[in-house]
Amino acid sequence: VTGYKGKLRKKGVEVIEIEGLDLGKVVDHLYDRGFMRALWECGGVMAAPAISEGVINKVMAFVAPKIIGGTGAPTPVGDALGLTKMTDALDVTDVTYQQVDQDVLAVGYLPVTKSLFHLAKEAYDLPKPHHQCPGPPTDDEEEGMAVRFYKAWNEYGLLSNFFCVPLELDGDVWKSAEHYYQAMKFSNSCSIEAGLVMKEIAAQSSAEEAARVGRKMQASNPNLVRQDWDEAKLGIMGKALRVKFAVGTPAWRLLQSTCVEGLPACRLIEYSPRDSFWGEGFDGSGLNWLGTILMEIREETSEA
């Protein structure tokens, strides 16, 4: 198993190890890292506990024109649920159907779940994170032109704090702006423990893990957080971003590409459904401070 994990890591796959197969811990870990949705692709053995523990709310099931049967035949959810009668069956609601080649894809929702999204199915139908300006806008689009970014692997992902770009700040090299930002929560302190937390954050292999550790330690050990954090965090974020988007860097070129001469500059919006301070929040009413700082840097460096 260790060899297999090593091969995955060599290919750039981040492997997270969680002691014991506690699906609640898996979901909590993903949420702490900022993931709002995850694809749980598995067989019946793993599908059953996921459903029984309430961590699944959206079901995507393919029906193929094949027949299988027998007492030992596999079932989509295994035997762990114990649903052997039609009267015991779980009802899937709001079902839609789509033909995919010779198969039929059925998509529906389980009414009982711990997920935030079971309260609003419409969340899955929110606009995808792009209106791709630049490009000449129509009259209707001109007022609402925006580039939305969130996850590092999406288009414009380089704008995200979670895109790992080494930054030299305060005499150290940080793996990403998020590493630096999270660590600075515990700076300006003489506490040895706070210094250890900063080192732990800096050592994380990904920005998501750095954010998870920083948020967890901030919540569990508020006494270690610098007292002026609420006042200082905007300046700290701006400092990191000005290094990341320094003139001539790939990040700067991408930032400048969101503004075309002769056209209105695109608004930059962090499309984060769970962060209403740095992003636009779940309902779009967030403060979007990350997008605001990036727009300021874009304007400051546009003539360079």
CSV table of N, CA and C in Angstrom, one decimal, residues 36-127:
chain,number,residue,atom,x,y,z
A,36,MET,N,-17.1,22.0,-1.0
A,36,MET,CA,-18.5,22.0,-0.8
A,36,MET,C,-19.2,20.8,-1.4
A,37,ARG,N,-18.5,20.2,-2.4
A,37,ARG,CA,-19.1,18.9,-3.0
A,37,ARG,C,-17.9,18.0,-3.3
A,38,ALA,N,-18.2,16.7,-3.2
A,38,ALA,CA,-17.2,15.7,-3.4
A,38,ALA,C,-17.9,14.5,-4.1
A,39,LEU,N,-17.2,13.9,-5.1
A,39,LEU,CA,-17.7,12.8,-5.8
A,39,LEU,C,-17.3,11.5,-5.0
A,40,TRP,N,-18.3,10.8,-4.6
A,40,TRP,CA,-18.0,9.5,-3.8
A,40,TRP,C,-18.3,8.4,-4.8
A,41,GLU,N,-17.3,8.0,-5.5
A,41,GLU,CA,-17.4,6.9,-6.5
A,41,GLU,C,-16.9,5.6,-5.9
A,42,CYS,N,-17.8,4.6,-5.8
A,42,CYS,CA,-17.4,3.4,-5.0
A,42,CYS,C,-18.4,2.3,-5.4
A,43,GLY,N,-18.1,1.1,-4.9
A,43,GLY,CA,-19.0,0.0,-5.0
A,43,GLY,C,-20.0,-0.1,-3.9
A,44,GLY,N,-20.8,-1.2,-3.8
A,44,GLY,CA,-21.8,-1.3,-2.8
A,44,GLY,C,-21.3,-1.3,-1.4
A,45,VAL,N,-20.1,-1.9,-1.2
A,45,VAL,CA,-19.5,-2.0,0.1
A,45,VAL,C,-19.4,-0.6,0.8
A,46,MET,N,-18.9,0.3,0.0
A,46,MET,CA,-18.7,1.7,0.6
A,46,MET,C,-19.9,2.6,0.4
A,47,ALA,N,-20.8,2.3,-0.5
A,47,ALA,CA,-22.0,3.1,-0.7
A,47,ALA,C,-22.9,3.0,0.4
A,48,ALA,N,-23.1,1.8,1.0
A,48,ALA,CA,-24.0,1.6,2.1
A,48,ALA,C,-23.7,2.4,3.3
A,49,PRO,N,-22.5,2.3,3.8
A,49,PRO,CA,-22.2,3.1,5.0
A,49,PRO,C,-22.3,4.6,4.8
A,50,ALA,N,-21.9,5.1,3.5
A,50,ALA,CA,-22.0,6.5,3.2
A,50,ALA,C,-23.5,7.0,3.3
A,51,ILE,N,-24.4,6.1,2.8
A,51,ILE,CA,-25.8,6.5,2.9
A,51,ILE,C,-26.3,6.4,4.3
A,52,SER,N,-26.0,5.4,5.0
A,52,SER,CA,-26.5,5.2,6.4
A,52,SER,C,-26.0,6.2,7.3
A,53,GLU,N,-24.8,6.8,7.1
A,53,GLU,CA,-24.2,7.8,7.9
A,53,GLU,C,-24.6,9.2,7.5
A,54,GLY,N,-25.4,9.3,6.4
A,54,GLY,CA,-26.0,10.6,6.1
A,54,GLY,C,-25.0,11.5,5.4
A,55,VAL,N,-24.0,11.0,4.8
A,55,VAL,CA,-23.0,11.9,4.1
A,55,VAL,C,-23.3,12.0,2.6
A,56,ILE,N,-24.2,11.3,2.1
A,56,ILE,CA,-24.6,11.4,0.7
A,56,ILE,C,-26.0,12.0,0.6
A,57,ASN,N,-26.0,13.0,-0.3
A,57,ASN,CA,-27.4,13.6,-0.6
A,57,ASN,C,-27.8,13.6,-2.0
A,58,LYS,N,-26.8,13.5,-2.9
A,58,LYS,CA,-27.1,13.5,-4.3
A,58,LYS,C,-26.7,12.1,-4.9
A,59,VAL,N,-27.6,11.5,-5.6
A,59,VAL,CA,-27.3,10.2,-6.2
A,59,VAL,C,-27.3,10.2,-7.7
A,60,MET,N,-26.3,9.7,-8.3
A,60,MET,CA,-26.2,9.6,-9.8
A,60,MET,C,-26.1,8.1,-10.1
A,61,ALA,N,-27.1,7.5,-10.7
A,61,ALA,CA,-27.1,6.0,-10.9
A,61,ALA,C,-27.3,5.8,-12.4
A,62,PHE,N,-26.4,4.9,-12.9
A,62,PHE,CA,-26.6,4.5,-14.3
A,62,PHE,C,-27.3,3.1,-14.4
A,63,VAL,N,-28.2,3.1,-15.3
A,63,VAL,CA,-28.9,1.8,-15.6
A,63,VAL,C,-28.5,1.3,-17.0
A,64,ALA,N,-27.9,0.1,-17.0
A,64,ALA,CA,-27.4,-0.4,-18.3
A,64,ALA,C,-28.3,-1.5,-18.7
A,65,PRO,N,-28.4,-1.8,-20.1
A,65,PRO,CA,-29.2,-2.8,-20.6
A,65,PRO,C,-28.6,-4.2,-20.4
A,66,LYS,N,-28.4,-4.6,-19.2
A,66,LYS,CA,-27.7,-5.9,-18.8
A,66,LYS,C,-28.5,-6.5,-17.7
A,67,ILE,N,-28.5,-7.8,-17.6
A,67,ILE,CA,-29.2,-8.5,-16.6
A,67,ILE,C,-28.2,-9.3,-15.8
A,68,ILE,N,-28.3,-9.2,-14.4
A,68,ILE,CA,-27.5,-10.0,-13.5
A,68,ILE,C,-28.4,-10.4,-12.4
A,69,GLY,N,-28.2,-11.5,-11.8
A,69,GLY,CA,-29.0,-12.0,-10.7
A,69,GLY,C,-28.4,-13.1,-9.9
A,70,GLY,N,-29.1,-13.6,-8.9
A,70,GLY,CA,-28.5,-14.7,-8.1
A,70,GLY,C,-28.3,-14.2,-6.6
A,71,THR,N,-28.3,-15.1,-5.7
A,71,THR,CA,-28.2,-14.7,-4.3
A,71,THR,C,-26.8,-14.1,-4.0
A,72,GLY,N,-25.8,-14.3,-4.8
A,72,GLY,CA,-24.5,-13.7,-4.5
A,72,GLY,C,-24.2,-12.5,-5.4
A,73,ALA,N,-25.2,-12.1,-6.2
A,73,ALA,CA,-25.0,-11.0,-7.2
A,73,ALA,C,-24.8,-9.7,-6.4
A,74,PRO,N,-23.9,-8.9,-7.0
A,74,PRO,CA,-23.6,-7.6,-6.3
A,74,PRO,C,-24.8,-6.6,-6.5
A,75,THR,N,-25.0,-5.8,-5.5
A,75,THR,CA,-26.1,-4.8,-5.5
A,75,THR,C,-25.4,-3.4,-5.4
A,76,PRO,N,-26.1,-2.3,-5.9
A,76,PRO,CA,-25.5,-1.0,-5.8
A,76,PRO,C,-25.1,-0.5,-4.4
A,77,VAL,N,-25.8,-1.0,-3.4
A,77,VAL,CA,-25.4,-0.5,-2.0
A,77,VAL,C,-25.1,-1.7,-1.1
A,78,GLY,N,-24.8,-2.8,-1.6
A,78,GLY,CA,-24.4,-3.9,-0.7
A,78,GLY,C,-25.5,-4.4,0.2
A,79,ASP,N,-25.1,-5.1,1.3
A,79,ASP,CA,-26.0,-5.6,2.2
A,79,ASP,C,-26.1,-4.8,3.5
A,80,ALA,N,-25.2,-3.8,3.7
A,80,ALA,CA,-25.1,-3.2,5.0
A,80,ALA,C,-26.4,-2.4,5.4
A,81,LEU,N,-27.1,-1.9,4.5
A,81,LEU,CA,-28.3,-1.1,4.8
A,81,LEU,C,-29.5,-2.0,5.3
A,82,GLY,N,-29.5,-3.3,4.9
A,82,GLY,CA,-30.5,-4.2,5.3
A,82,GLY,C,-31.9,-3.8,4.7
A,83,LEU,N,-31.9,-3.2,3.6
A,83,LEU,CA,-33.2,-2.8,2.9
A,83,LEU,C,-33.6,-3.9,1.9
A,84,THR,N,-34.2,-4.9,2.4
A,84,THR,CA,-34.5,-6.1,1.6
A,84,THR,C,-35.9,-6.1,1.1
A,85,LYS,N,-36.8,-5.2,1.5
A,85,LYS,CA,-38.2,-5.1,1.1
A,85,LYS,C,-38.4,-3.8,0.4
A,86,MET,N,-39.3,-3.7,-0.5
A,86,MET,CA,-39.7,-2.5,-1.2
A,86,MET,C,-40.3,-1.5,-0.2
A,87,THR,N,-40.9,-2.0,0.8
A,87,THR,CA,-41.5,-1.1,1.8
A,87,THR,C,-40.4,-0.4,2.7
A,88,ASP,N,-39.2,-0.9,2.6
A,88,ASP,CA,-38.1,-0.4,3.4
A,88,ASP,C,-37.3,0.6,2.5
A,89,ALA,N,-37.6,0.7,1.2
A,89,ALA,CA,-36.7,1.4,0.3
A,89,ALA,C,-36.6,2.9,0.6
A,90,LEU,N,-35.4,3.5,0.4
A,90,LEU,CA,-35.3,4.9,0.5
A,90,LEU,C,-35.8,5.6,-0.7
A,91,ASP,N,-36.6,6.6,-0.6
A,91,ASP,CA,-37.1,7.3,-1.7
A,91,ASP,C,-36.1,8.4,-2.2
A,92,VAL,N,-35.9,8.4,-3.5
A,92,VAL,CA,-35.0,9.4,-4.1
A,92,VAL,C,-35.9,10.4,-4.8
A,93,THR,N,-35.8,11.7,-4.5
A,93,THR,CA,-36.7,12.7,-4.9
A,93,THR,C,-36.1,13.6,-6.0
A,94,ASP,N,-36.9,14.3,-6.7
A,94,ASP,CA,-36.5,15.3,-7.7
A,94,ASP,C,-35.6,14.6,-8.8
A,95,VAL,N,-36.1,13.5,-9.2
A,95,VAL,CA,-35.3,12.7,-10.2
A,95,VAL,C,-35.4,13.2,-11.6
A,96,THR,N,-34.2,13.3,-12.2
A,96,THR,CA,-34.2,13.6,-13.7
A,96,THR,C,-33.5,12.4,-14.4
A,97,TYR,N,-33.7,12.3,-15.7
A,97,TYR,CA,-33.2,11.2,-16.5
A,97,TYR,C,-32.5,11.7,-17.7
A,98,GLN,N,-31.4,11.0,-18.1
A,98,GLN,CA,-30.6,11.4,-19.3
A,98,GLN,C,-30.1,10.2,-19.9
A,99,GLN,N,-30.2,10.1,-21.2
A,99,GLN,CA,-29.7,8.9,-21.9
A,99,GLN,C,-28.2,9.2,-22.2
A,100,VAL,N,-27.4,8.2,-21.9
A,100,VAL,CA,-25.9,8.3,-22.2
A,100,VAL,C,-25.5,7.1,-23.0
A,101,ASP,N,-25.4,7.2,-24.3
A,101,ASP,CA,-25.2,6.1,-25.2
A,101,ASP,C,-26.4,5.1,-25.0
A,102,GLN,N,-26.1,3.9,-24.6
A,102,GLN,CA,-27.1,2.9,-24.4
A,102,GLN,C,-27.6,2.9,-22.9
A,103,ASP,N,-27.0,3.6,-22.1
A,103,ASP,CA,-27.4,3.7,-20.6
A,103,ASP,C,-28.3,4.8,-20.3
A,104,VAL,N,-28.9,4.7,-19.2
A,104,VAL,CA,-29.8,5.8,-18.7
A,104,VAL,C,-29.2,6.3,-17.4
A,105,LEU,N,-29.0,7.6,-17.3
A,105,LEU,CA,-28.5,8.2,-16.0
A,105,LEU,C,-29.6,8.8,-15.3
A,106,ALA,N,-29.8,8.3,-14.0
A,106,ALA,CA,-30.9,8.9,-13.2
A,106,ALA,C,-30.2,9.7,-12.1
A,107,VAL,N,-30.6,11.0,-11.9
A,107,VAL,CA,-30.0,11.8,-10.9
A,107,VAL,C,-31.1,12.3,-9.9
A,108,GLY,N,-30.9,12.1,-8.6
A,108,GLY,CA,-31.9,12.5,-7.7
A,108,GLY,C,-31.3,12.8,-6.3
A,109,TYR,N,-32.1,13.1,-5.3
A,109,TYR,CA,-31.6,13.5,-4.0
A,109,TYR,C,-32.3,12.7,-2.9
A,110,LEU,N,-31.4,12.4,-1.9
A,110,LEU,CA,-31.9,11.7,-0.7
A,110,LEU,C,-32.5,12.7,0.3
A,111,PRO,N,-33.7,12.6,0.8
A,111,PRO,CA,-34.3,13.6,1.6
A,111,PRO,C,-33.6,13.7,3.0
A,112,VAL,N,-33.0,12.7,3.5
A,112,VAL,CA,-32.4,12.7,4.8
A,112,VAL,C,-30.9,12.7,4.6
A,113,THR,N,-30.2,13.8,5.1
A,113,THR,CA,-28.8,14.0,4.9
A,113,THR,C,-28.3,15.0,5.9
A,114,LYS,N,-27.0,15.0,6.2
A,114,LYS,CA,-26.4,16.0,7.0
A,114,LYS,C,-25.9,17.2,6.1
A,115,SER,N,-26.0,17.0,4.8
A,115,SER,CA,-25.5,18.1,3.9
A,115,SER,C,-26.2,19.4,3.9
A,116,LEU,N,-25.5,20.4,3.8
A,116,LEU,CA,-26.1,21.8,3.7
A,116,LEU,C,-27.0,21.8,2.5
A,117,PHE,N,-26.6,21.1,1.4
A,117,PHE,CA,-27.3,21.3,0.1
A,117,PHE,C,-28.7,20.6,0.0
A,118,HIS,N,-29.0,19.7,1.0
A,118,HIS,CA,-30.3,19.2,0.9
A,118,HIS,C,-31.4,20.2,1.2
A,119,LEU,N,-31.0,21.3,1.8
A,119,LEU,CA,-31.9,22.4,2.1
A,119,LEU,C,-32.3,23.2,0.9
A,120,ALA,N,-31.4,23.2,-0.1
A,120,ALA,CA,-31.6,24.0,-1.3
A,120,ALA,C,-31.0,23.2,-2.5
A,121,LYS,N,-31.8,22.4,-3.2
A,121,LYS,CA,-31.4,21.7,-4.3
A,121,LYS,C,-30.9,22.6,-5.4
A,122,GLU,N,-31.4,23.8,-5.4
A,122,GLU,CA,-31.1,24.8,-6.4
A,122,GLU,C,-29.6,25.2,-6.4
A,123,ALA,N,-28.9,24.8,-5.2
A,123,ALA,CA,-27.5,25.2,-5.1
A,123,ALA,C,-26.7,24.5,-6.2
A,124,TYR,N,-27.2,23.3,-6.7
A,124,TYR,CA,-26.5,22.6,-7.7
A,124,TYR,C,-26.7,23.2,-9.1
A,125,ASP,N,-27.6,24.1,-9.1
A,125,ASP,CA,-27.9,24.8,-10.4
A,125,ASP,C,-27.4,26.2,-10.5
A,126,LEU,N,-26.6,26.6,-9.5
A,126,LEU,CA,-26.0,28.0,-9.5
A,126,LEU,C,-25.2,28.2,-10.7
A,127,PRO,N,-25.1,29.4,-11.3
A,127,PRO,CA,-24.2,29.6,-12.4
A,127,PRO,C,-22.8,29.1,-12.2
